[in-house]
mmCIF file of C-alpha atoms in Angstrom:
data_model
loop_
_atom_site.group_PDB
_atom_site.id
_atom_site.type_symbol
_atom_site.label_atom_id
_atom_site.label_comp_id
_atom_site.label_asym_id
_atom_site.label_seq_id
_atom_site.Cartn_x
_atom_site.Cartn_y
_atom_site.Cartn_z
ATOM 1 C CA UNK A 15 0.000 0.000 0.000
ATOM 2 C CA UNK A 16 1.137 3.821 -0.057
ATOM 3 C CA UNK A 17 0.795 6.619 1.839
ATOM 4 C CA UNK A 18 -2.199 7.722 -0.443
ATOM 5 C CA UNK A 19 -4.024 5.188 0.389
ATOM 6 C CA UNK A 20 -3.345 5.090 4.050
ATOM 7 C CA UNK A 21 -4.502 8.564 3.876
ATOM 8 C CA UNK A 22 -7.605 7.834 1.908
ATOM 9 C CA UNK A 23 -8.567 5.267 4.703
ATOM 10 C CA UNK A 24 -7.679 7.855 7.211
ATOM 11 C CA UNK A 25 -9.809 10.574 5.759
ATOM 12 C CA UNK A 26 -12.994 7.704 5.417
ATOM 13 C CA UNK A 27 -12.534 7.267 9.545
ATOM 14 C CA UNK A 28 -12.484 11.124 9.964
ATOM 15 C CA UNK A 29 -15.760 11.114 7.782
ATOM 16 C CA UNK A 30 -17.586 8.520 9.064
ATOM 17 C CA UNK A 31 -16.875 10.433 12.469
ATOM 18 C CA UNK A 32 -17.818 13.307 11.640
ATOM 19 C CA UNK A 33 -21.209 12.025 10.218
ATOM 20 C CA UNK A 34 -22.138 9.908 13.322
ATOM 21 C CA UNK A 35 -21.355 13.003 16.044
ATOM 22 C CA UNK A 36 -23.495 15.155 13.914
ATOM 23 C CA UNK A 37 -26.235 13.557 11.822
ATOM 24 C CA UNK A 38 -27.081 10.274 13.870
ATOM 25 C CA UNK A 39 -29.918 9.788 16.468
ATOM 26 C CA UNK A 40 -27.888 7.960 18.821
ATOM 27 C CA UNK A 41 -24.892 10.795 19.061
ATOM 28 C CA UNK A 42 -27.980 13.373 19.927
ATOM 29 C CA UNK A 43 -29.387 10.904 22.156
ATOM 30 C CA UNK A 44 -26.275 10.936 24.351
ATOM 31 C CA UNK A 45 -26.615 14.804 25.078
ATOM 32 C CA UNK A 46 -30.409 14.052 26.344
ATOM 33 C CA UNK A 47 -29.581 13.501 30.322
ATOM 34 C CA UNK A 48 -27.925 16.732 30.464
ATOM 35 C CA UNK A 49 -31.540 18.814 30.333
ATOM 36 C CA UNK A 50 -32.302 17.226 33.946
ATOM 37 C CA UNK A 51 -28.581 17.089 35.423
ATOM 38 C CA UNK A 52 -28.740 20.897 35.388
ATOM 39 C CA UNK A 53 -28.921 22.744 31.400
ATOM 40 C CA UNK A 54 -32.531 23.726 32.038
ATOM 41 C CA UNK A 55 -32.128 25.169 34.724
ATOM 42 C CA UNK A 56 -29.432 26.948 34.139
ATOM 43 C CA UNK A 57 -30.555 28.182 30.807
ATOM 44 C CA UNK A 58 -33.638 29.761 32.589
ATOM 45 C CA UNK A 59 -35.767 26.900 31.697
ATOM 46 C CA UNK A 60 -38.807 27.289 33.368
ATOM 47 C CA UNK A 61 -39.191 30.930 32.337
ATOM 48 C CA UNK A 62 -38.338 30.155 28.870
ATOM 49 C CA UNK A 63 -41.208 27.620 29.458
ATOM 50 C CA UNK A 64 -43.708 29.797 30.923
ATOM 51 C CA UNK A 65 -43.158 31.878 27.917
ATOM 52 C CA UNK A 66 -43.341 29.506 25.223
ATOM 53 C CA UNK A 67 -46.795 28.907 26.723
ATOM 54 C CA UNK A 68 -47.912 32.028 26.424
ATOM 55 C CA UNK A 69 -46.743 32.522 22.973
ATOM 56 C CA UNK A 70 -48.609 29.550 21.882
ATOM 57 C CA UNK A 71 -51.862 30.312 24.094
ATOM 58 C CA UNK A 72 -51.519 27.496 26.538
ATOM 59 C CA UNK A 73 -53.364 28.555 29.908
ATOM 60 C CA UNK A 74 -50.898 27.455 32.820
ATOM 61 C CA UNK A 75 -53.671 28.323 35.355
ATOM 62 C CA UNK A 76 -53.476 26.354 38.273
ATOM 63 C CA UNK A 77 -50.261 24.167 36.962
ATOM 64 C CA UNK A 78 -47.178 23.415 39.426
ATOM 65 C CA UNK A 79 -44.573 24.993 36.820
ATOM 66 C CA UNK A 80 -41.463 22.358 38.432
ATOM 67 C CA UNK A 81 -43.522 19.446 37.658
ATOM 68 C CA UNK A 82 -44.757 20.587 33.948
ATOM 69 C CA UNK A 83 -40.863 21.457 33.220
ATOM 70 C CA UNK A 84 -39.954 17.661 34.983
ATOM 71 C CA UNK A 85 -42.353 16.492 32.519
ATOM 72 C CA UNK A 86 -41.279 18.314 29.283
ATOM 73 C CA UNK A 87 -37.726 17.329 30.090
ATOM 74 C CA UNK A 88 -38.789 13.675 30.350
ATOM 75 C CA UNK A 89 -40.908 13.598 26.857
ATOM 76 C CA UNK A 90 -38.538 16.128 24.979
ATOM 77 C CA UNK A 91 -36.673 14.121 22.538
ATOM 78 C CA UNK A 92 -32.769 15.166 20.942
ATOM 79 C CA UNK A 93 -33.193 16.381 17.332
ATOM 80 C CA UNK A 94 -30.139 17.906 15.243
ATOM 81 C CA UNK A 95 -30.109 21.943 15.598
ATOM 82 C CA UNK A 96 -31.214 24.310 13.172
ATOM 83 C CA UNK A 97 -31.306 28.061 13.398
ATOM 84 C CA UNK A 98 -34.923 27.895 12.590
ATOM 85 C CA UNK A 99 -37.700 25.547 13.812
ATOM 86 C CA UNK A 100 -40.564 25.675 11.464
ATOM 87 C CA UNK A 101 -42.366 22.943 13.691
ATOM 88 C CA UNK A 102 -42.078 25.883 16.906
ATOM 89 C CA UNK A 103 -41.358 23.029 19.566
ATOM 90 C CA UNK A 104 -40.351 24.430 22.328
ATOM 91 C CA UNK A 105 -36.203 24.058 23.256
ATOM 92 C CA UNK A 106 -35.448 22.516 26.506
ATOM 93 C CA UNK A 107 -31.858 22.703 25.428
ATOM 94 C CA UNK A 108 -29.024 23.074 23.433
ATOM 95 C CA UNK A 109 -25.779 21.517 22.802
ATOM 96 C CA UNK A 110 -22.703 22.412 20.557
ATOM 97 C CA UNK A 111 -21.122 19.051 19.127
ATOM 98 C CA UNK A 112 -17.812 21.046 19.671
ATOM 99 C CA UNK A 113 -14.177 18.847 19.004
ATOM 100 C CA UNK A 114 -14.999 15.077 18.863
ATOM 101 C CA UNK A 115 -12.177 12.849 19.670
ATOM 102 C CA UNK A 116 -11.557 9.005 18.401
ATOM 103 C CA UNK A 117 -9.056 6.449 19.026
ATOM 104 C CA UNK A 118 -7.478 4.917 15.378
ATOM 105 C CA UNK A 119 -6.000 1.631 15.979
ATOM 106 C CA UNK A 120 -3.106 0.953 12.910
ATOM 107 C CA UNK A 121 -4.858 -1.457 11.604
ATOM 108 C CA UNK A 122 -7.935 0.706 10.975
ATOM 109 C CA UNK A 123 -5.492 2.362 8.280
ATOM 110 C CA UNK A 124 -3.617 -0.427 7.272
ATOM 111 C CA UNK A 125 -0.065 0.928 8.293
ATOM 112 C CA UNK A 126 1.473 1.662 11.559
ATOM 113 C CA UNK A 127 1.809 4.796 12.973
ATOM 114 C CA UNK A 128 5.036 6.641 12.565
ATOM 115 C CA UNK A 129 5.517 10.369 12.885
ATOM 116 C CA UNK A 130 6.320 11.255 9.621
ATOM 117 C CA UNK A 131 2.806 9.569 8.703
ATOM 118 C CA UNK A 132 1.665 11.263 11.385
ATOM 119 C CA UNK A 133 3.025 14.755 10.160
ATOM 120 C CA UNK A 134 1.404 13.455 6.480
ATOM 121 C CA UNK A 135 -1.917 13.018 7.983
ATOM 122 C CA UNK A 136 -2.077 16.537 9.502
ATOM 123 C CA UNK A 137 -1.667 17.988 6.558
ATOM 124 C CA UNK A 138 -3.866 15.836 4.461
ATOM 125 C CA UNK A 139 -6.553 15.252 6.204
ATOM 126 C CA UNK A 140 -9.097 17.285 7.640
ATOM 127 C CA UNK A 141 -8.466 16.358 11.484
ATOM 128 C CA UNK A 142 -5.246 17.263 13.746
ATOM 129 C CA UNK A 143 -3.777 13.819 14.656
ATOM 130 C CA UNK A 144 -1.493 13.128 17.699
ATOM 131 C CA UNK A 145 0.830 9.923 17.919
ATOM 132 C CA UNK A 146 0.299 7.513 20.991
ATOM 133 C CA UNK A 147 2.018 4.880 19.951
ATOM 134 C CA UNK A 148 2.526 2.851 16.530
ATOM 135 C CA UNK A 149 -0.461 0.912 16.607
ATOM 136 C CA UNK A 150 -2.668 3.972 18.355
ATOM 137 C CA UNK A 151 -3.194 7.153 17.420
ATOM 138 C CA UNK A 152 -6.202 10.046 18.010
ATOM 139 C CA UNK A 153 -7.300 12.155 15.490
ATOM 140 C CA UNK A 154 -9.918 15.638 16.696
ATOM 141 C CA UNK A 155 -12.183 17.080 14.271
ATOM 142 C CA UNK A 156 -13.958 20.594 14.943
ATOM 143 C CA UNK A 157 -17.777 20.034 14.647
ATOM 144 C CA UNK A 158 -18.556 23.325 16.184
ATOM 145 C CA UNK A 159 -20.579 24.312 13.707
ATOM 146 C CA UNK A 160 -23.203 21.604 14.284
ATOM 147 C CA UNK A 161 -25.519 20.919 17.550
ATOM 148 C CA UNK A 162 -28.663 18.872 18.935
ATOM 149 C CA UNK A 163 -31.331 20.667 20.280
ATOM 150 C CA UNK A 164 -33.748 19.059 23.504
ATOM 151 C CA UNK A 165 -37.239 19.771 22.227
ATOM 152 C CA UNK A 166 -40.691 19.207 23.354
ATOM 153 C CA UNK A 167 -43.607 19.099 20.998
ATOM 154 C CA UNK A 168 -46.749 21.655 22.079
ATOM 155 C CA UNK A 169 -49.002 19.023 21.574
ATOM 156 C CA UNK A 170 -46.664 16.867 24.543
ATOM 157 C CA UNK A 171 -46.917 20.302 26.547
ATOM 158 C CA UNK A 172 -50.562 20.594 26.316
ATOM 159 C CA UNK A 173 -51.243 16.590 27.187
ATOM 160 C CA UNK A 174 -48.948 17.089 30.629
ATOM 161 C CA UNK A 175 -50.865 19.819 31.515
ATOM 162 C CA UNK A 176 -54.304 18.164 31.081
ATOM 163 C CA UNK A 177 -53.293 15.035 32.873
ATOM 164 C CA UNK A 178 -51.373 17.557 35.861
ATOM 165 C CA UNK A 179 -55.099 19.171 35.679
ATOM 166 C CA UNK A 180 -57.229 16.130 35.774
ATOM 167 C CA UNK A 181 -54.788 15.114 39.345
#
């Protein structure tokens, strides 16, 4: 083999990376516990909430605001982040993607690592790549660009509050 194709295989990993963190389900999915460990409320969640509400003309009379915001948080679901949401679900919370790490094991490329294939990869590919040892190496790709969004559907918002109405 040659360099250009270890580099070709290289640059297929950094893809296929780059497409998982950003584009599938399961990536978003892993951002979804954050919402409850602390992001809503630190985000000024249950304002945002109460405001949401009123822009969509859901009456919160008589509703326990902590328990409607436990719920939304539960039913939200992790959906990738646009600047615009035609659908107007309301955002629980955001996350930036950011720099994504990954472990490349040697023979993921088909060569062992060296550092002058090292110092070829960083400038052929589109990651920075750091040497651990020859059969390990890391690569870091900058998805900052790209984020998930925790949402909750009005419809969802509008069911809690019925069923925290009907208790």
């Amino acid at each position: 083999m040659t360099t250009e194709s270890f580099i070709e295989r290289a640059q297929a990993l950094i893809d296929s990376c780059y497409e998982y963190e950003t584009t599938h389900q399961d990536a978003g999915d892993n951002y979804s516990h954050l919402a409850s460990e602390g992001a809503f409320d630190y985000d000024n969640g249950e304002s945002r909430l109460q405001e949401y509400c009123d822009e969509m003309g859901i009456d919160l009379t008589g509703i326990d605001l902590d328990r409607l915001a436990e719920g939304v948080i539960f039913w939200g679901y992790m959906t990738q982040g646009f600047d615009y949401d035609a659908q107007k679900r309301f955002l629980v919370s955001s996350y930036n993607v950011g720099e994504v790490e990954s472990e490349v094991d040697s023979s993921d490329i088909g060569a062992r690592f060296t550092p002058y294939l090292i110092d070829q990869l960083n400038k052929r590919t589109d990651a920075y790549w750091t040497y651990s040892t020859r059969e390990t190496a890391y690569f870091y790709i900058n998805a900052s660009e790209s984020y998930w969004d925790h949402v909750c559907d009005a419809d969802v918002i509008r069911d809690l509050i019925d069923q925290h109405k009907e208790n």
